[in-house]
PDB file of C-alpha atoms in Angstrom:
ATOM      1  CA  ARG A 240     -25.054  23.309  -0.458  1.00 35.00           C
ATOM      2  CA  PHE A 241     -21.893  22.928   1.483  1.00 38.00           C
ATOM      3  CA  GLY A 242     -22.043  24.341   5.026  1.00 41.00           C
ATOM      4  CA  ASN A 243     -19.772  27.932   4.480  1.00 47.00           C
ATOM      5  CA  ALA A 244     -18.246  28.633   7.638  1.00 48.00           C
ATOM      6  CA  ASN A 245     -17.383  32.116   6.108  1.00 52.00           C
ATOM      7  CA  ALA A 246     -20.689  33.023   6.141  1.00 53.00           C
ATOM      8  CA  ASN A 247     -21.833  31.702   9.114  1.00 51.00           C
ATOM      9  CA  THR A 248     -22.062  35.304  10.720  1.00 58.00           C
ATOM     10  CA  GLU A 249     -25.508  37.436  11.249  1.00 61.00           C
ATOM     11  CA  GLU A 250     -24.595  40.086   8.587  1.00 59.00           C
ATOM     12  CA  CYS A 251     -25.020  36.892   5.803  1.00 59.00           C
ATOM     13  CA  GLY A 252     -28.170  35.182   7.698  1.00 56.00           C
ATOM     14  CA  TRP A 253     -26.085  32.589   9.256  1.00 51.00           C
ATOM     15  CA  ASP A 254     -25.539  31.087   5.953  1.00 54.00           C
ATOM     16  CA  GLY A 255     -28.615  31.181   4.436  1.00 55.00           C
ATOM     17  CA  GLY A 256     -27.580  32.880   1.213  1.00 52.00           C
ATOM     18  CA  ASP A 257     -27.339  36.090   1.193  1.00 53.00           C
ATOM     19  CA  CYS A 258     -23.543  36.403   1.351  1.00 62.00           C
ATOM     20  CA  LEU A 259     -21.651  37.928  -1.555  1.00 67.00           C
ATOM     21  CA  LEU A 260     -18.475  38.399  -2.729  1.00 72.00           C
ATOM     22  CA  PRO A 261     -17.402  41.875  -2.905  1.00 73.00           C
ATOM     23  CA  GLY A 262     -17.642  43.803  -5.708  1.00 79.00           C
ATOM     24  CA  LEU A 263     -19.270  40.411  -7.111  1.00 81.00           C
ATOM     25  CA  PRO A 264     -22.913  41.122  -6.597  1.00 77.00           C
ATOM     26  CA  ASN A 265     -23.942  38.869  -9.468  1.00 82.00           C
ATOM     27  CA  CYS A 266     -21.799  35.794  -8.461  1.00 83.00           C
ATOM     28  CA  THR A 267     -24.285  33.360  -6.812  1.00 74.00           C
ATOM     29  CA  GLY A 268     -24.674  29.746  -5.689  1.00 66.00           C
ATOM     30  CA  ILE A 269     -21.739  30.191  -3.962  1.00 56.00           C
ATOM     31  CA  TYR A 270     -20.853  26.763  -1.596  1.00 63.00           C
ATOM     32  CA  ILE A 271     -17.837  27.413  -0.130  1.00 74.00           C
ATOM     33  CA  LEU A 272     -16.343  31.125   0.016  1.00 77.00           C
ATOM     34  CA  SER A 273     -12.862  30.308   1.114  1.00 80.00           C
ATOM     35  CA  PHE A 274     -12.482  28.318  -2.275  1.00 83.00           C
ATOM     36  CA  TYR A 275     -12.639  31.603  -4.273  1.00 86.00           C
ATOM     37  CA  ASN A 276      -9.450  32.694  -6.175  1.00 89.00           C
ATOM     38  CA  ASN A 277      -7.244  29.946  -3.865  1.00 88.00           C
ATOM     39  CA  GLY A 278      -5.204  28.811  -6.994  1.00 88.00           C
ATOM     40  CA  TRP A 279      -7.316  26.324  -7.669  1.00 85.00           C
ATOM     41  CA  CYS A 280      -9.804  26.676 -10.580  1.00 86.00           C
ATOM     42  CA  ASP A 281     -13.377  25.613  -8.755  1.00 83.00           C
ATOM     43  CA  THR A 282     -16.569  24.696 -10.755  1.00 82.00           C
ATOM     44  CA  MET A 283     -18.583  26.710  -8.338  1.00 82.00           C
ATOM     45  CA  PHE A 284     -17.187  29.871  -9.544  1.00 85.00           C
ATOM     46  CA  PHE A 285     -16.888  28.907 -13.040  1.00 85.00           C
ATOM     47  CA  SER A 286     -18.302  32.017 -14.911  1.00 88.00           C
ATOM     48  CA  GLU A 287     -18.268  35.329 -15.714  1.00 92.00           C
ATOM     49  CA  GLU A 288     -20.537  36.830 -13.248  1.00 91.00           C
ATOM     50  CA  CYS A 289     -17.628  35.084 -10.671  1.00 90.00           C
ATOM     51  CA  GLU A 290     -14.465  36.335 -12.612  1.00 93.00           C
ATOM     52  CA  TYR A 291     -13.772  33.024 -13.246  1.00 91.00           C
ATOM     53  CA  ASP A 292     -12.750  32.106  -9.710  1.00 90.00           C
ATOM     54  CA  GLY A 293     -10.889  35.517  -8.990  1.00 92.00           C
ATOM     55  CA  GLY A 294      -9.002  34.347 -12.569  1.00 94.00           C
ATOM     56  CA  ASP A 295      -8.148  30.813 -11.174  1.00 92.00           C
ATOM     57  CA  CYS A 296     -10.079  29.516 -13.688  1.00 90.00           C
ATOM     58  CA  GLN A 297      -8.742  31.980 -16.678  1.00 92.00           C
ATOM     59  CA  TRP A 298      -6.831  29.448 -18.293  1.00 91.00           C
ATOM     60  CA  VAL A 299      -9.814  26.970 -18.789  1.00 90.00           C
ATOM     61  CA  HIS A 300     -11.929  29.881 -19.991  1.00 91.00           C
ATOM     62  CA  GLU A 301      -9.371  31.142 -22.757  1.00 94.00           C
ATOM     63  CA  ASN A 302      -8.206  27.005 -23.695  1.00 93.00           C
ATOM     64  CA  PHE A 303     -11.695  25.794 -23.305  1.00 92.00           C
ATOM     65  CA  PRO A 304     -14.810  28.214 -23.230  1.00 90.00           C
ATOM     66  CA  ASN A 305     -17.136  25.264 -24.004  1.00 91.00           C
ATOM     67  CA  CYS A 306     -15.805  22.790 -21.336  1.00 89.00           C
ATOM     68  CA  ARG A 307     -18.395  22.083 -18.814  1.00 84.00           C
ATOM     69  CA  LEU A 308     -17.405  19.499 -16.092  1.00 83.00           C
ATOM     70  CA  ALA A 309     -19.401  17.583 -12.891  1.00 75.00           C
ATOM     71  CA  ASP A 310     -20.454  20.753 -10.187  1.00 66.00           C
ATOM     72  CA  ASP A 311     -18.087  19.355  -8.088  1.00 62.00           C
ATOM     73  CA  TYR A 312     -14.298  21.705  -6.562  1.00 54.00           C
ATOM     74  CA  PHE A 313     -12.314  18.562  -7.915  1.00 60.00           C
ATOM     75  CA  SER A 314     -13.115  18.754 -11.552  1.00 74.00           C
ATOM     76  CA  TYR A 315     -11.810  21.764 -13.311  1.00 80.00           C
ATOM     77  CA  LYS A 316      -8.546  20.314 -10.972  1.00 77.00           C
ATOM     78  CA  SER A 317      -8.393  17.198 -13.034  1.00 81.00           C
ATOM     79  CA  LEU A 318      -8.593  18.422 -16.228  1.00 85.00           C
ATOM     80  CA  ASN A 319      -4.392  19.363 -16.288  1.00 83.00           C
ATOM     81  CA  SER A 320      -3.963  15.906 -15.306  1.00 86.00           C
ATOM     82  CA  SER A 321      -1.752  13.519 -17.127  1.00 90.00           C
ATOM     83  CA  LYS A 322      -4.300  10.513 -16.546  1.00 91.00           C
ATOM     84  CA  CYS A 323      -6.709  10.195 -19.279  1.00 94.00           C
ATOM     85  CA  ARG A 324     -10.397  10.320 -17.524  1.00 91.00           C
ATOM     86  CA  ASN A 325     -12.987   8.897 -19.965  1.00 93.00           C
ATOM     87  CA  TYR A 326     -16.019  10.258 -18.173  1.00 89.00           C
ATOM     88  CA  ASP A 327     -18.040  13.345 -17.055  1.00 84.00           C
ATOM     89  CA  ASN A 328     -17.125  15.460 -20.370  1.00 89.00           C
ATOM     90  CA  TYR A 329     -13.366  15.405 -19.527  1.00 91.00           C
ATOM     91  CA  ASN A 330     -12.434  12.678 -22.639  1.00 95.00           C
ATOM     92  CA  THR A 331     -14.217  15.310 -25.488  1.00 95.00           C
ATOM     93  CA  GLU A 332     -13.428  18.565 -28.083  1.00 96.00           C
ATOM     94  CA  GLU A 333     -14.857  21.047 -25.672  1.00 95.00           C
ATOM     95  CA  CYS A 334     -12.366  19.833 -22.980  1.00 93.00           C
ATOM     96  CA  GLY A 335      -9.628  19.590 -25.430  1.00 95.00           C
ATOM     97  CA  TRP A 336      -9.550  15.501 -25.023  1.00 96.00           C
ATOM     98  CA  GLN A 337      -8.670  16.506 -21.341  1.00 94.00           C
ATOM     99  CA  ASN A 338      -6.345  18.972 -21.980  1.00 94.00           C
ATOM    100  CA  GLY A 339      -4.135  16.479 -24.624  1.00 96.00           C
ATOM    101  CA  ALA A 340      -4.167  13.721 -21.603  1.00 95.00           C
ATOM    102  CA  CYS A 341      -6.363  11.004 -23.564  1.00 96.00           C
ATOM    103  CA  ILE A 342      -5.210  11.712 -27.416  1.00 97.00           C
ATOM    104  CA  GLU A 343      -3.149   8.526 -27.161  1.00 96.00           C
ATOM    105  CA  PHE A 344      -6.138   6.595 -25.183  1.00 97.00           C
ATOM    106  CA  ASN A 345      -8.562   7.681 -28.550  1.00 97.00           C
ATOM    107  CA  LYS A 346      -5.961   6.300 -30.985  1.00 97.00           C
ATOM    108  CA  GLN A 347      -5.761   3.104 -29.065  1.00 97.00           C
ATOM    109  CA  TYR A 348      -9.034   2.712 -28.022  1.00 97.00           C
ATOM    110  CA  PRO A 349     -11.448   4.896 -30.192  1.00 97.00           C
ATOM    111  CA  GLN A 350     -14.596   3.160 -29.123  1.00 97.00           C
ATOM    112  CA  CYS A 351     -13.313   2.047 -25.248  1.00 97.00           C
ATOM    113  CA  LYS A 352     -15.986   3.268 -22.789  1.00 96.00           C
ATOM    114  CA  ALA A 353     -13.933   2.474 -20.168  1.00 96.00           C
ATOM    115  CA  SER A 354     -13.738   4.938 -17.474  1.00 93.00           C
ATOM    116  CA  ILE A 355     -10.681   4.280 -15.542  1.00 93.00           C
ATOM    117  CA  THR A 356      -7.983   4.343 -18.717  1.00 95.00           C
ATOM    118  CA  SER A 357      -4.888   3.517 -16.415  1.00 94.00           C
ATOM    119  CA  TYR A 358      -6.757   0.149 -15.555  1.00 96.00           C
ATOM    120  CA  LEU A 359      -5.917  -0.819 -19.134  1.00 97.00           C
ATOM    121  CA  ASN A 360      -3.301  -2.233 -19.606  1.00 96.00           C
ATOM    122  CA  ASP A 361      -1.353  -2.324 -16.101  1.00 97.00           C
ATOM    123  CA  THR A 362      -0.571  -6.230 -15.579  1.00 97.00           C
ATOM    124  CA  LYS A 363      -4.036  -6.915 -13.888  1.00 97.00           C
ATOM    125  CA  CYS A 364      -6.883  -8.202 -15.293  1.00 97.00           C
ATOM    126  CA  TYR A 365     -10.060  -6.554 -14.333  1.00 96.00           C
ATOM    127  CA  ASN A 366     -13.378  -9.299 -15.562  1.00 95.00           C
ATOM    128  CA  ASN A 367     -15.563  -6.316 -15.929  1.00 95.00           C
ATOM    129  CA  PRO A 368     -17.413  -5.689 -19.464  1.00 96.00           C
ATOM    130  CA  GLU A 369     -16.614  -1.913 -18.557  1.00 96.00           C
ATOM    131  CA  TYR A 370     -12.535  -3.170 -19.293  1.00 97.00           C
ATOM    132  CA  ASN A 371     -12.417  -6.888 -20.875  1.00 98.00           C
ATOM    133  CA  ASN A 372     -13.983  -6.383 -24.412  1.00 98.00           C
ATOM    134  CA  GLU A 373     -12.881  -5.852 -27.797  1.00 98.00           C
ATOM    135  CA  GLU A 374     -13.056  -1.971 -27.859  1.00 98.00           C
ATOM    136  CA  CYS A 375     -10.579  -1.947 -24.518  1.00 98.00           C
ATOM    137  CA  GLY A 376      -8.348  -4.691 -26.329  1.00 98.00           C
ATOM    138  CA  TYR A 377      -9.964  -6.983 -23.233  1.00 98.00           C
ATOM    139  CA  ASP A 378      -8.280  -4.630 -20.879  1.00 98.00           C
ATOM    140  CA  GLY A 379      -5.132  -3.563 -22.682  1.00 97.00           C
ATOM    141  CA  GLY A 380      -4.551  -7.371 -23.053  1.00 98.00           C
ATOM    142  CA  ASP A 381      -4.009  -8.006 -19.693  1.00 98.00           C
ATOM    143  CA  CYS A 382      -7.211 -10.775 -19.892  1.00 98.00           C
ATOM    144  CA  ILE A 383      -6.498 -12.140 -22.728  1.00 97.00           C
ATOM    145  CA  GLN A 384      -4.626 -15.362 -21.092  1.00 97.00           C
ATOM    146  CA  PHE A 385      -7.832 -15.853 -18.529  1.00 97.00           C
ATOM    147  CA  ASN A 386     -10.074 -15.023 -21.231  1.00 97.00           C
ATOM    148  CA  LYS A 387      -8.825 -18.394 -22.648  1.00 97.00           C
ATOM    149  CA  ASP A 388      -8.653 -20.198 -19.582  1.00 96.00           C
ATOM    150  CA  TYR A 389     -11.824 -19.320 -18.828  1.00 92.00           C
TER     151      TYR A 389
END
């Protein structure tokens, strides 16, 4: 649980967890009140009880209602990124293959489990079993010469 400067008042029990968002008595588990309805979809408010972060998460709820990501405040922000994330449920049907960003990666490397897909075919050989393997095209081709030499 993060500290909550907004709830560090006597009325909120000195951040003892008894402060709720006005008009949302069932919106619980709030960590940082200032993140509510701040223009970013924050995981901690991704629920009907929290009105999908005051509307910030409405597009996720409408387009990917079964998409569930890690419980941190970057998760749903990254869902709309153009860089494919092959971890934390981004690259799943429920999350729309990360809102479409992972479609080409999945076509080219359907069995690749590399988590940071931008490392593939970036002209640097990552001699790491996660990238330098047949399923990932030997780091998208970056490790082919390295593998021949060593």
